[in-house]
C-alpha positions as YAML, in Angstrom:
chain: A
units: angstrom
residues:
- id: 1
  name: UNK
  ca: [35.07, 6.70, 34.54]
- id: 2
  name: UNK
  ca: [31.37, 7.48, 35.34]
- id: 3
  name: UNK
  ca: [30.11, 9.45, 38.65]
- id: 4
  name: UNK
  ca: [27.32, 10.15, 40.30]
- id: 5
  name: UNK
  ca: [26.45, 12.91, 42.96]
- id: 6
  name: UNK
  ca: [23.97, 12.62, 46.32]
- id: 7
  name: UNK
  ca: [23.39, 15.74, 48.42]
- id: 8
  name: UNK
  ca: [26.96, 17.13, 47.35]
- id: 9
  name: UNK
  ca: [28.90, 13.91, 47.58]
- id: 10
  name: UNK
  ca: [30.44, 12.43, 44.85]
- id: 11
  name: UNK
  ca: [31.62, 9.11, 43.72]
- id: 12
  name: UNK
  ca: [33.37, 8.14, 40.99]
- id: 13
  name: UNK
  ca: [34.78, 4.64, 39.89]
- id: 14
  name: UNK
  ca: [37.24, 3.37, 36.89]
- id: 15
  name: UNK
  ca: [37.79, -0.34, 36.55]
- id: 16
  name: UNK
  ca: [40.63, -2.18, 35.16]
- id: 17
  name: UNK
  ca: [41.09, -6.07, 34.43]
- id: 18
  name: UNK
  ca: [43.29, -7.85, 36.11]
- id: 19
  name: UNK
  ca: [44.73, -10.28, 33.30]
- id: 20
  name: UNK
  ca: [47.66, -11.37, 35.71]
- id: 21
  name: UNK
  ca: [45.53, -12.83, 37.94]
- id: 22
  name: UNK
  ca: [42.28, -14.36, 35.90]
- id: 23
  name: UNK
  ca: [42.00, -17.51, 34.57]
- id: 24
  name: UNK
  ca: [39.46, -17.22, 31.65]
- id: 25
  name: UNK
  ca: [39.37, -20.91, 30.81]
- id: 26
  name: UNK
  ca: [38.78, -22.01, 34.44]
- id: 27
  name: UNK
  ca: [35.83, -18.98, 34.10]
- id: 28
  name: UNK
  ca: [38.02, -16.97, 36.59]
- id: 29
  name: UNK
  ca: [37.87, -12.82, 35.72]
- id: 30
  name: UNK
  ca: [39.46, -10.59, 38.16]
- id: 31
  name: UNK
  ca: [38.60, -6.91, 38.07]
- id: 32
  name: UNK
  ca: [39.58, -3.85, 40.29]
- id: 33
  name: UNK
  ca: [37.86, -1.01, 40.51]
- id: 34
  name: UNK
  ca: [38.75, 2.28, 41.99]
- id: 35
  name: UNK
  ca: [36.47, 4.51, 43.78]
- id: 36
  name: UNK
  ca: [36.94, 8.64, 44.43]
- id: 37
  name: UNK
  ca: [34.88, 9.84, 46.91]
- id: 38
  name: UNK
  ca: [34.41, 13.71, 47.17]
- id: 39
  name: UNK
  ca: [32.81, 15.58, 50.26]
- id: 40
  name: UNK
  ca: [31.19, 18.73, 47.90]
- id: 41
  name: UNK
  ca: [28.48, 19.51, 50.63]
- id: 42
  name: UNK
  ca: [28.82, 21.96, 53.52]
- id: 43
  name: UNK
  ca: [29.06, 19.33, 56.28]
- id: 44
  name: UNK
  ca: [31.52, 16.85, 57.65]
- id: 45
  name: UNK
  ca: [30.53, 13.54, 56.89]
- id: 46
  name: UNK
  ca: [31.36, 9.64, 57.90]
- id: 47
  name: UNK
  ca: [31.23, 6.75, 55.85]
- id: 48
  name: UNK
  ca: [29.15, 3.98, 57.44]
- id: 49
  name: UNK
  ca: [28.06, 0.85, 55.31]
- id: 50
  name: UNK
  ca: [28.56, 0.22, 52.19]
- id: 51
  name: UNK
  ca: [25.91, -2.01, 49.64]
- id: 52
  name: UNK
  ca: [26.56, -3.53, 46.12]
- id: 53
  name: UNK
  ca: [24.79, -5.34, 43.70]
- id: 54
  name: UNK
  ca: [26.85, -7.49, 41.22]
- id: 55
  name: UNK
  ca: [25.70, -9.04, 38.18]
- id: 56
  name: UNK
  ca: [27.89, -11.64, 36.74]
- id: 57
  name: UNK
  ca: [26.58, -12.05, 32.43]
- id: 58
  name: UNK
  ca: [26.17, -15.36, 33.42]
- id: 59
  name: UNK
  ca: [22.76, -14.36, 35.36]
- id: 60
  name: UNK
  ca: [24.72, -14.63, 38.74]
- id: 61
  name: UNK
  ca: [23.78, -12.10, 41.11]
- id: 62
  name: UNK
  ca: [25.41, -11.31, 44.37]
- id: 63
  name: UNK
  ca: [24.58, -8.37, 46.72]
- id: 64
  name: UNK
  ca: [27.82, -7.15, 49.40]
- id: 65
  name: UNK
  ca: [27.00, -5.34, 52.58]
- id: 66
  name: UNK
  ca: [29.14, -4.27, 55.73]
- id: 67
  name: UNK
  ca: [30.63, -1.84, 57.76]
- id: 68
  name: UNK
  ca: [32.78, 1.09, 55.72]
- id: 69
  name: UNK
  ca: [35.50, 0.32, 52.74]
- id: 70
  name: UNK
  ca: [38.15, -2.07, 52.74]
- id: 71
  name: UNK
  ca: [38.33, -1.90, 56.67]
- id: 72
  name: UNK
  ca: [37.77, 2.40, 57.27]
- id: 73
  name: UNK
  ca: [34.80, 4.23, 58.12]
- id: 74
  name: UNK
  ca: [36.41, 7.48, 57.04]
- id: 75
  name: UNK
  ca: [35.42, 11.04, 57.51]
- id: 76
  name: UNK
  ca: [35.67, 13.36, 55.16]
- id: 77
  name: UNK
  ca: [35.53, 17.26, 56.01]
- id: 78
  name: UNK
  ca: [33.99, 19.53, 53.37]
- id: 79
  name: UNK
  ca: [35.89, 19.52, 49.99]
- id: 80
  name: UNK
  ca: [37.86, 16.58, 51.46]
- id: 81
  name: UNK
  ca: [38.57, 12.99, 48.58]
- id: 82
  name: UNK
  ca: [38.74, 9.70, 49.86]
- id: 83
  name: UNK
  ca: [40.39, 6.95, 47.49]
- id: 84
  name: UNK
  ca: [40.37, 3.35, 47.78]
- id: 85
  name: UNK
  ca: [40.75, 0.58, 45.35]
- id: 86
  name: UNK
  ca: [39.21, -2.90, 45.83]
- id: 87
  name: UNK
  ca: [38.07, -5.24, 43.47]
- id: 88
  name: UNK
  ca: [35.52, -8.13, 42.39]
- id: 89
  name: UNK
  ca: [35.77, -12.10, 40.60]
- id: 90
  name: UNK
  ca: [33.05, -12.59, 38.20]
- id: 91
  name: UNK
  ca: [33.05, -16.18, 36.42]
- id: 92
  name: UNK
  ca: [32.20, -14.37, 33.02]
- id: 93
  name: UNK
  ca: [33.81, -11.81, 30.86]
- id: 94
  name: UNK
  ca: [31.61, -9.55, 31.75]
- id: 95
  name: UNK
  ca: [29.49, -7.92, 34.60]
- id: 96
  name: UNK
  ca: [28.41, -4.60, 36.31]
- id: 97
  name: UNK
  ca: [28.25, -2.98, 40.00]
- id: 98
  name: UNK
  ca: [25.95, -0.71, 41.69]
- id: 99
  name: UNK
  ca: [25.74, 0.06, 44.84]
- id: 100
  name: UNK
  ca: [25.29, 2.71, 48.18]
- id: 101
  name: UNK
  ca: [27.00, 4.34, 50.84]
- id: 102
  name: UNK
  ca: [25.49, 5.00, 53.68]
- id: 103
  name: UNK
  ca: [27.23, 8.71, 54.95]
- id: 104
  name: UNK
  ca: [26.01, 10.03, 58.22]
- id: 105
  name: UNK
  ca: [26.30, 14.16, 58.69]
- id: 106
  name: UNK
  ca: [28.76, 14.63, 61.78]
- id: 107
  name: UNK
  ca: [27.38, 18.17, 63.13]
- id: 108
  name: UNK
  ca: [23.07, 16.64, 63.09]
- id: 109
  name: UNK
  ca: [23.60, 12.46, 62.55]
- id: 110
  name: UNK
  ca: [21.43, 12.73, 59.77]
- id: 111
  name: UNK
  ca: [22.43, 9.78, 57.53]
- id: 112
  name: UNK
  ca: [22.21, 9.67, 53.58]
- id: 113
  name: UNK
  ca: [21.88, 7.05, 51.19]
- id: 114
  name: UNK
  ca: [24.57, 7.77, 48.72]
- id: 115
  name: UNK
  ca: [24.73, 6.19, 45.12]
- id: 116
  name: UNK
  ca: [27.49, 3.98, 44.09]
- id: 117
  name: UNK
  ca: [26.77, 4.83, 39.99]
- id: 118
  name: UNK
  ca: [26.58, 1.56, 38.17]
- id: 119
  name: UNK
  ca: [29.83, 0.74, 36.09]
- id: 120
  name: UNK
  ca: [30.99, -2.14, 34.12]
- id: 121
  name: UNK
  ca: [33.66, -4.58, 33.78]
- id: 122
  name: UNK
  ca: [34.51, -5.67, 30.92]
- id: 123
  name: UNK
  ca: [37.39, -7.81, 29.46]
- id: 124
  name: UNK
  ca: [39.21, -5.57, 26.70]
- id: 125
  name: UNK
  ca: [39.01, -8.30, 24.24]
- id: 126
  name: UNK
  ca: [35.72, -8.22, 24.17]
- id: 127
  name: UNK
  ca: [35.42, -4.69, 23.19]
- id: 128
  name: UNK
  ca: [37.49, -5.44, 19.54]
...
């Protein structure tokens, strides 16, 4: 699992492969990947947009943008955790994520660009 933390909200992600549903020799590779978000600041917050960047090992890149995750804008109130899982095809074994939120202070509208910490997917066989 790695994390990452922007003006007292955190994110963390763990991935898992999705054997059931790839098809490595039609370069098919089905990961999910489940993000924890955690309101540590003193203010209420919203969820907005989200933005990824994924890079296939192939050399594929392919950025994601739109309104909140998998179909929320949530709101989180101080010391609040929001959990979602969602997921990503790459057409090689291999690939990483990175990304932002963008989180918008409830009590002043400020909004905050919050990082997404970049994480891999891997295939386990390619780890022996």
């Amino acid at each position: 699992m790695v994390s990452a933390v922007t003006e007292g909200v955190r994110v963390s992600v763990k991935t898992e492969y999705q054997s059931d549903y790839s098809s490595p020799l039609q370069a098919h590779f089905v990961f999910t990947y489940r993000i924890t978000i955690e309101n540590a600041s003193e203010y209420t917050i919203q969820l907005l947009r989200r933005h990824w960047i994924i890079y296939d090992s192939n050399g594929t890149v392919r950025e994601v943008e739109g309104e909140g995750v998998v179909g929320l804008q949530p709101v989180l109130e101080p010391g609040e955790v929001h959990q979602y899982v969602s997921g990503c095809n790459l057409r090689s074994s291999m690939g990483k994520m990175a990304g932002t939120y963008l989180v918008e202070r409830i009590i002043d509208g400020k909004q905050v660009r919050v990082a997404i910490p970049e994480f891999t997917m891997i295939v386990p066989y390619k780890l022996n």
